[in-house]
Coordinates of C-alpha atoms in Angstrom, one line a residue:
M1 CA 1.7 -22.9 9.2
I2 CA 3.8 -19.9 10.1
I3 CA 3.3 -16.8 8.0
L4 CA 5.9 -14.1 8.0
I5 CA 5.0 -10.5 7.4
T6 CA 7.7 -8.1 6.4
G7 CA 6.9 -4.4 6.5
A8 CA 4.6 -5.3 9.4
T9 CA 4.6 -1.9 10.9
G10 CA 3.7 -0.2 7.6
T11 CA 0.5 1.2 6.2
V12 CA -0.5 -2.2 4.7
G13 CA 1.5 -4.6 6.9
R14 CA -0.4 -3.9 10.1
H15 CA -3.7 -4.7 8.4
I16 CA -2.3 -7.9 7.0
V17 CA -1.5 -9.0 10.5
R18 CA -5.1 -8.4 11.7
H19 CA -6.6 -10.2 8.7
L20 CA -4.4 -13.2 9.1
L21 CA -5.3 -13.5 12.7
D22 CA -9.0 -13.3 11.7
L23 CA -8.3 -16.3 9.3
G24 CA -6.7 -18.3 12.2
A25 CA -3.1 -18.1 10.9
T26 CA 0.0 -18.2 13.0
V27 CA 1.7 -14.8 12.4
R28 CA 5.3 -13.8 12.8
C29 CA 6.3 -10.1 12.1
L30 CA 9.7 -9.0 11.0
T31 CA 10.8 -5.5 12.3
R32 CA 14.0 -3.6 12.6
N33 CA 12.9 -2.2 16.0
P34 CA 10.8 -4.6 18.0
A35 CA 10.8 -2.3 21.0
N36 CA 8.9 0.3 19.0
A37 CA 6.4 -2.1 17.4
S38 CA 3.0 -2.9 18.7
F39 CA 1.0 -5.9 17.6
P40 CA -2.0 -7.9 18.8
D41 CA -1.6 -10.6 21.4
G42 CA -0.4 -13.9 19.9
V43 CA 1.8 -12.4 17.2
E44 CA 5.5 -13.4 17.3
V45 CA 7.8 -10.4 16.8
V46 CA 11.3 -11.0 15.5
Q47 CA 14.1 -8.5 14.9
G48 CA 15.7 -8.4 11.4
D49 CA 16.3 -6.3 8.3
L50 CA 15.7 -7.5 4.8
R51 CA 18.6 -5.3 3.7
D52 CA 20.9 -7.5 5.8
P53 CA 20.1 -11.2 5.1
A54 CA 22.5 -12.2 7.9
T55 CA 19.9 -11.0 10.4
L56 CA 17.0 -13.1 9.0
D57 CA 17.7 -16.7 10.3
A58 CA 15.4 -16.5 13.3
A59 CA 12.6 -14.8 11.3
F60 CA 12.7 -17.4 8.5
E61 CA 12.9 -20.5 10.7
G62 CA 9.9 -22.7 10.1
V63 CA 8.1 -20.2 7.9
T64 CA 5.8 -21.7 5.3
A65 CA 4.6 -18.5 3.6
A66 CA 5.7 -14.9 3.6
H67 CA 4.5 -11.4 2.5
L68 CA 7.5 -9.6 1.1
I69 CA 7.9 -5.9 0.6
T70 CA 10.3 -4.9 -2.2
F71 CA 11.6 -1.7 -0.7
A72 CA 12.7 -0.7 2.8
G73 CA 14.2 2.1 4.9
D74 CA 13.2 5.7 5.3
D75 CA 14.1 6.4 1.7
F76 CA 12.0 3.4 0.4
A77 CA 15.0 2.2 -1.7
P78 CA 14.6 -1.1 -3.5
I79 CA 16.0 -4.1 -1.5
T80 CA 18.9 -5.4 -3.6
E81 CA 19.5 -8.8 -1.8
G82 CA 16.6 -10.6 -3.6
E83 CA 18.4 -13.8 -4.6
V84 CA 19.8 -14.3 -1.1
I85 CA 16.4 -13.6 0.6
V86 CA 14.5 -16.0 -1.7
A87 CA 17.1 -18.7 -1.4
R88 CA 17.0 -18.5 2.4
L89 CA 13.2 -18.6 2.4
Q90 CA 13.1 -21.7 0.4
E91 CA 15.8 -23.4 2.5
A92 CA 13.6 -22.6 5.5
G93 CA 10.7 -24.5 3.9
A94 CA 8.6 -21.6 2.6
T95 CA 6.5 -22.4 -0.5
R96 CA 4.3 -19.4 -1.0
V97 CA 4.8 -15.6 -1.1
T98 CA 2.9 -12.4 -1.9
L99 CA 4.8 -9.3 -3.1
L100 CA 3.7 -5.7 -2.7
T101 CA 4.8 -4.0 -5.9
G102 CA 5.0 -0.3 -6.7
D103 CA 7.1 0.3 -9.8
T104 CA 7.0 -0.4 -13.5
E105 CA 10.2 -2.4 -13.4
A106 CA 10.6 -5.6 -11.4
S107 CA 12.7 -5.2 -8.2
P108 CA 15.5 -7.6 -7.4
I109 CA 13.2 -9.5 -5.0
E110 CA 10.5 -9.8 -7.6
Q111 CA 13.0 -11.1 -10.1
A112 CA 14.3 -13.6 -7.7
V113 CA 10.8 -14.8 -6.7
A114 CA 9.8 -15.2 -10.4
A115 CA 12.9 -17.3 -11.1
S116 CA 12.3 -19.6 -8.1
S117 CA 9.9 -22.5 -7.5
L118 CA 7.8 -20.5 -5.0
E119 CA 4.1 -20.1 -5.5
W120 CA 3.7 -16.3 -5.8
A121 CA 1.3 -13.5 -6.5
A122 CA 2.1 -9.9 -7.0
L123 CA -0.2 -7.3 -5.4
A124 CA -0.5 -4.1 -7.4
P125 CA -2.6 -1.6 -5.5
V126 CA -3.4 1.8 -7.1
E127 CA -3.4 5.0 -5.0
F128 CA -3.7 4.4 -1.3
M129 CA -6.6 6.2 0.4
A130 CA -4.1 6.7 3.2
N131 CA -2.3 9.2 1.0
M132 CA -5.2 11.6 1.6
L133 CA -3.8 12.1 5.1
E134 CA -1.5 14.5 3.4
W135 CA -4.5 16.8 3.3
V136 CA -4.9 17.0 7.1
E137 CA -2.8 20.1 7.5
G138 CA -4.5 21.8 4.6
F139 CA -8.0 21.0 5.9
R140 CA -7.0 22.5 9.3
A141 CA -5.7 25.6 7.6
G142 CA -8.7 25.8 5.2
R143 CA -6.6 25.6 2.0
I144 CA -5.3 22.7 -0.1
E145 CA -3.0 23.0 -3.2
E146 CA -3.2 20.0 -5.5
G147 CA -2.4 19.1 -9.1
F148 CA -4.4 16.9 -11.5
V149 CA -7.6 17.7 -9.6
D150 CA -9.9 16.4 -12.3
V151 CA -8.1 13.1 -12.9
P152 CA -10.1 10.2 -11.5
S153 CA -8.4 7.6 -9.4
T154 CA -9.7 4.3 -8.0
V155 CA -8.2 4.9 -4.6
V156 CA -8.1 1.8 -2.4
H157 CA -8.4 1.3 1.3
E158 CA -5.2 -0.1 2.7
S159 CA -7.2 -2.7 4.6
D160 CA -8.5 -4.1 1.3
I161 CA -5.0 -4.5 0.0
A162 CA -4.1 -6.4 3.2
R163 CA -7.2 -8.5 3.0
V164 CA -6.3 -9.7 -0.5
A165 CA -2.7 -10.5 0.7
A166 CA -4.0 -12.5 3.7
H167 CA -6.4 -14.6 1.7
V168 CA -3.8 -15.5 -0.9
L169 CA -1.2 -16.3 1.8
V170 CA -3.6 -18.6 3.6
N171 CA -5.6 -20.1 0.7
G172 CA -3.1 -20.0 -2.2
G173 CA -4.1 -19.6 -5.8
Y174 CA -3.3 -16.8 -8.3
H175 CA 0.2 -18.2 -9.0
E176 CA 2.2 -15.9 -11.2
E177 CA -0.7 -13.4 -11.3
T178 CA -0.5 -9.6 -10.8
L179 CA -3.5 -8.7 -8.8
W180 CA -4.6 -5.1 -9.4
I181 CA -6.3 -3.9 -6.3
T182 CA -8.6 -0.9 -6.4
G183 CA -11.5 0.7 -4.6
P184 CA -15.0 0.5 -5.8
E185 CA -15.2 3.9 -7.5
A186 CA -12.9 6.3 -9.5
L187 CA -12.9 9.7 -7.8
T188 CA -11.2 12.9 -8.7
V189 CA -9.4 15.1 -6.1
R190 CA -12.4 17.4 -6.2
E191 CA -14.8 14.6 -5.4
R192 CA -12.7 13.2 -2.6
I193 CA -12.4 16.7 -1.0
V194 CA -16.2 17.0 -1.2
T195 CA -16.5 13.7 0.6
V196 CA -14.1 14.8 3.4
E197 CA -16.0 18.0 3.8
S198 CA -19.3 16.1 4.0
V199 CA -18.1 13.7 6.6
T200 CA -16.1 16.1 8.8
G201 CA -18.1 19.2 8.6
Q202 CA -15.0 21.1 7.5
S203 CA -14.7 23.3 4.5
V204 CA -11.6 24.0 2.4
E205 CA -10.4 26.0 -0.5
L206 CA -9.0 23.9 -3.3
V207 CA -6.3 25.6 -5.3
P208 CA -5.4 23.7 -8.5
L209 CA -1.7 23.5 -9.4
S210 CA -0.3 23.2 -12.9
T211 CA 1.7 20.2 -14.0
E212 CA 4.8 22.3 -13.9
D213 CA 4.0 23.4 -10.3
V214 CA 3.6 19.8 -9.2
Q215 CA 6.8 18.7 -10.9
E216 CA 8.7 21.5 -9.2
Q217 CA 7.3 20.3 -5.8
W218 CA 8.4 16.8 -6.5
R219 CA 11.9 18.1 -7.5
S220 CA 12.1 20.0 -4.2
Y221 CA 11.3 16.8 -2.3
G222 CA 14.4 15.2 -3.9
F223 CA 12.8 13.0 -6.6
S224 CA 14.9 12.3 -9.6
D225 CA 14.0 13.3 -13.1
D226 CA 13.1 9.6 -13.9
D227 CA 10.9 9.5 -10.8
I228 CA 9.2 12.7 -11.9
A229 CA 8.6 11.5 -15.4
F230 CA 7.1 8.2 -14.1
M231 CA 4.8 10.0 -11.6
T232 CA 3.7 12.5 -14.3
Q233 CA 2.9 9.6 -16.6
M234 CA 0.9 7.9 -13.9
K235 CA -1.2 11.0 -13.4
T236 CA -1.7 11.9 -17.0
D237 CA -1.9 8.4 -18.6
P238 CA -2.6 6.0 -15.7
P239 CA -3.0 2.3 -16.2
K240 CA -6.6 0.9 -16.7
A241 CA -6.9 -0.1 -13.1
A242 CA -6.3 3.4 -11.9
K243 CA -9.3 4.6 -13.9
T244 CA -11.6 1.6 -13.9
P245 CA -12.5 -0.2 -10.6
Q246 CA -11.4 -3.8 -10.6
D247 CA -13.3 -6.7 -8.9
T248 CA -10.2 -8.1 -7.3
V249 CA -11.1 -7.6 -3.6
R250 CA -14.5 -9.3 -3.9
R251 CA -13.1 -12.1 -6.2
V252 CA -10.3 -13.0 -3.9
T253 CA -11.8 -12.3 -0.5
G254 CA -15.6 -12.5 -0.9
H255 CA -15.9 -9.0 0.6
Q256 CA -16.8 -5.8 -1.3
A257 CA -14.1 -3.2 -1.5
L258 CA -14.4 -0.4 1.0
T259 CA -15.5 3.1 -0.1
F260 CA -13.6 6.3 0.3
R261 CA -16.4 7.6 2.5
T262 CA -15.8 4.7 4.8
W263 CA -12.1 5.5 5.0
V264 CA -12.9 9.2 5.7
E265 CA -15.3 8.2 8.5
E266 CA -12.5 6.1 10.1
H267 CA -10.1 9.1 10.0
A268 CA -12.5 12.0 10.5
G269 CA -10.7 13.0 13.7
S270 CA -7.4 13.4 11.9
F271 CA -9.0 16.1 9.8
G272 CA -10.2 18.0 12.8
A273 CA -13.8 17.1 12.4
E274 CA -16.2 19.4 14.3
H275 CA -19.2 17.2 13.6
A276 CA -19.4 14.1 11.5
D277 CA -22.2 13.2 9.1
V278 CA -21.7 9.5 9.8

């Protein structure tokens, strides 16, 4: 059983590789730049790009299951070659896939998978704890500007997202389900900052931004009006899973979801910790 991981060098992908190895799976990783990729011993690394299906023959050969990302590149643009990718996977003998989703509308890959005979499960994580690394510079400067500071979010450890993916890929089940993946608690920005301060011994001034200020920031980053409207809705009227912890991690993997404090302890050095209360 060969399991292919796309997006293997990403925030979630590298954890999927580790969890699959722990489960005894044979792992193959697809990457555009093998020379710049680092994986554990025993992992097969194959060059290819989901945006160019002609490069995927070696990666797909003999694969029985695959984890698929639905976007790629530095701009995180949706992968448009969904039908070709899914057809080639099935021709290679794959029978099961997981999909990492991140939008309200189904991507071309999601549409192609849903129309196929593959066994599939969609992974729908809420806000990544890894996003809090954006605070590193602010913590070192002693000042963080953030919007929506009192909106709770069930932030999830990227390793838990990966653990769910690995268990589904190896064990199957959850066909045609969307698995909402959350952390074990809903925390506001204020509460998360207090946790970082407690763990790292750092202190920071939190400067709340208005909705208009945040939208202007997003616009300066190049987001479209549609993107801004979507992100604003997610902050002001988030889905249930973003407000209420779900039991998905324990139900699928048998492990309790990791806390935000655990994540901060793992990344304390990034925040310039002087002394850690761990």
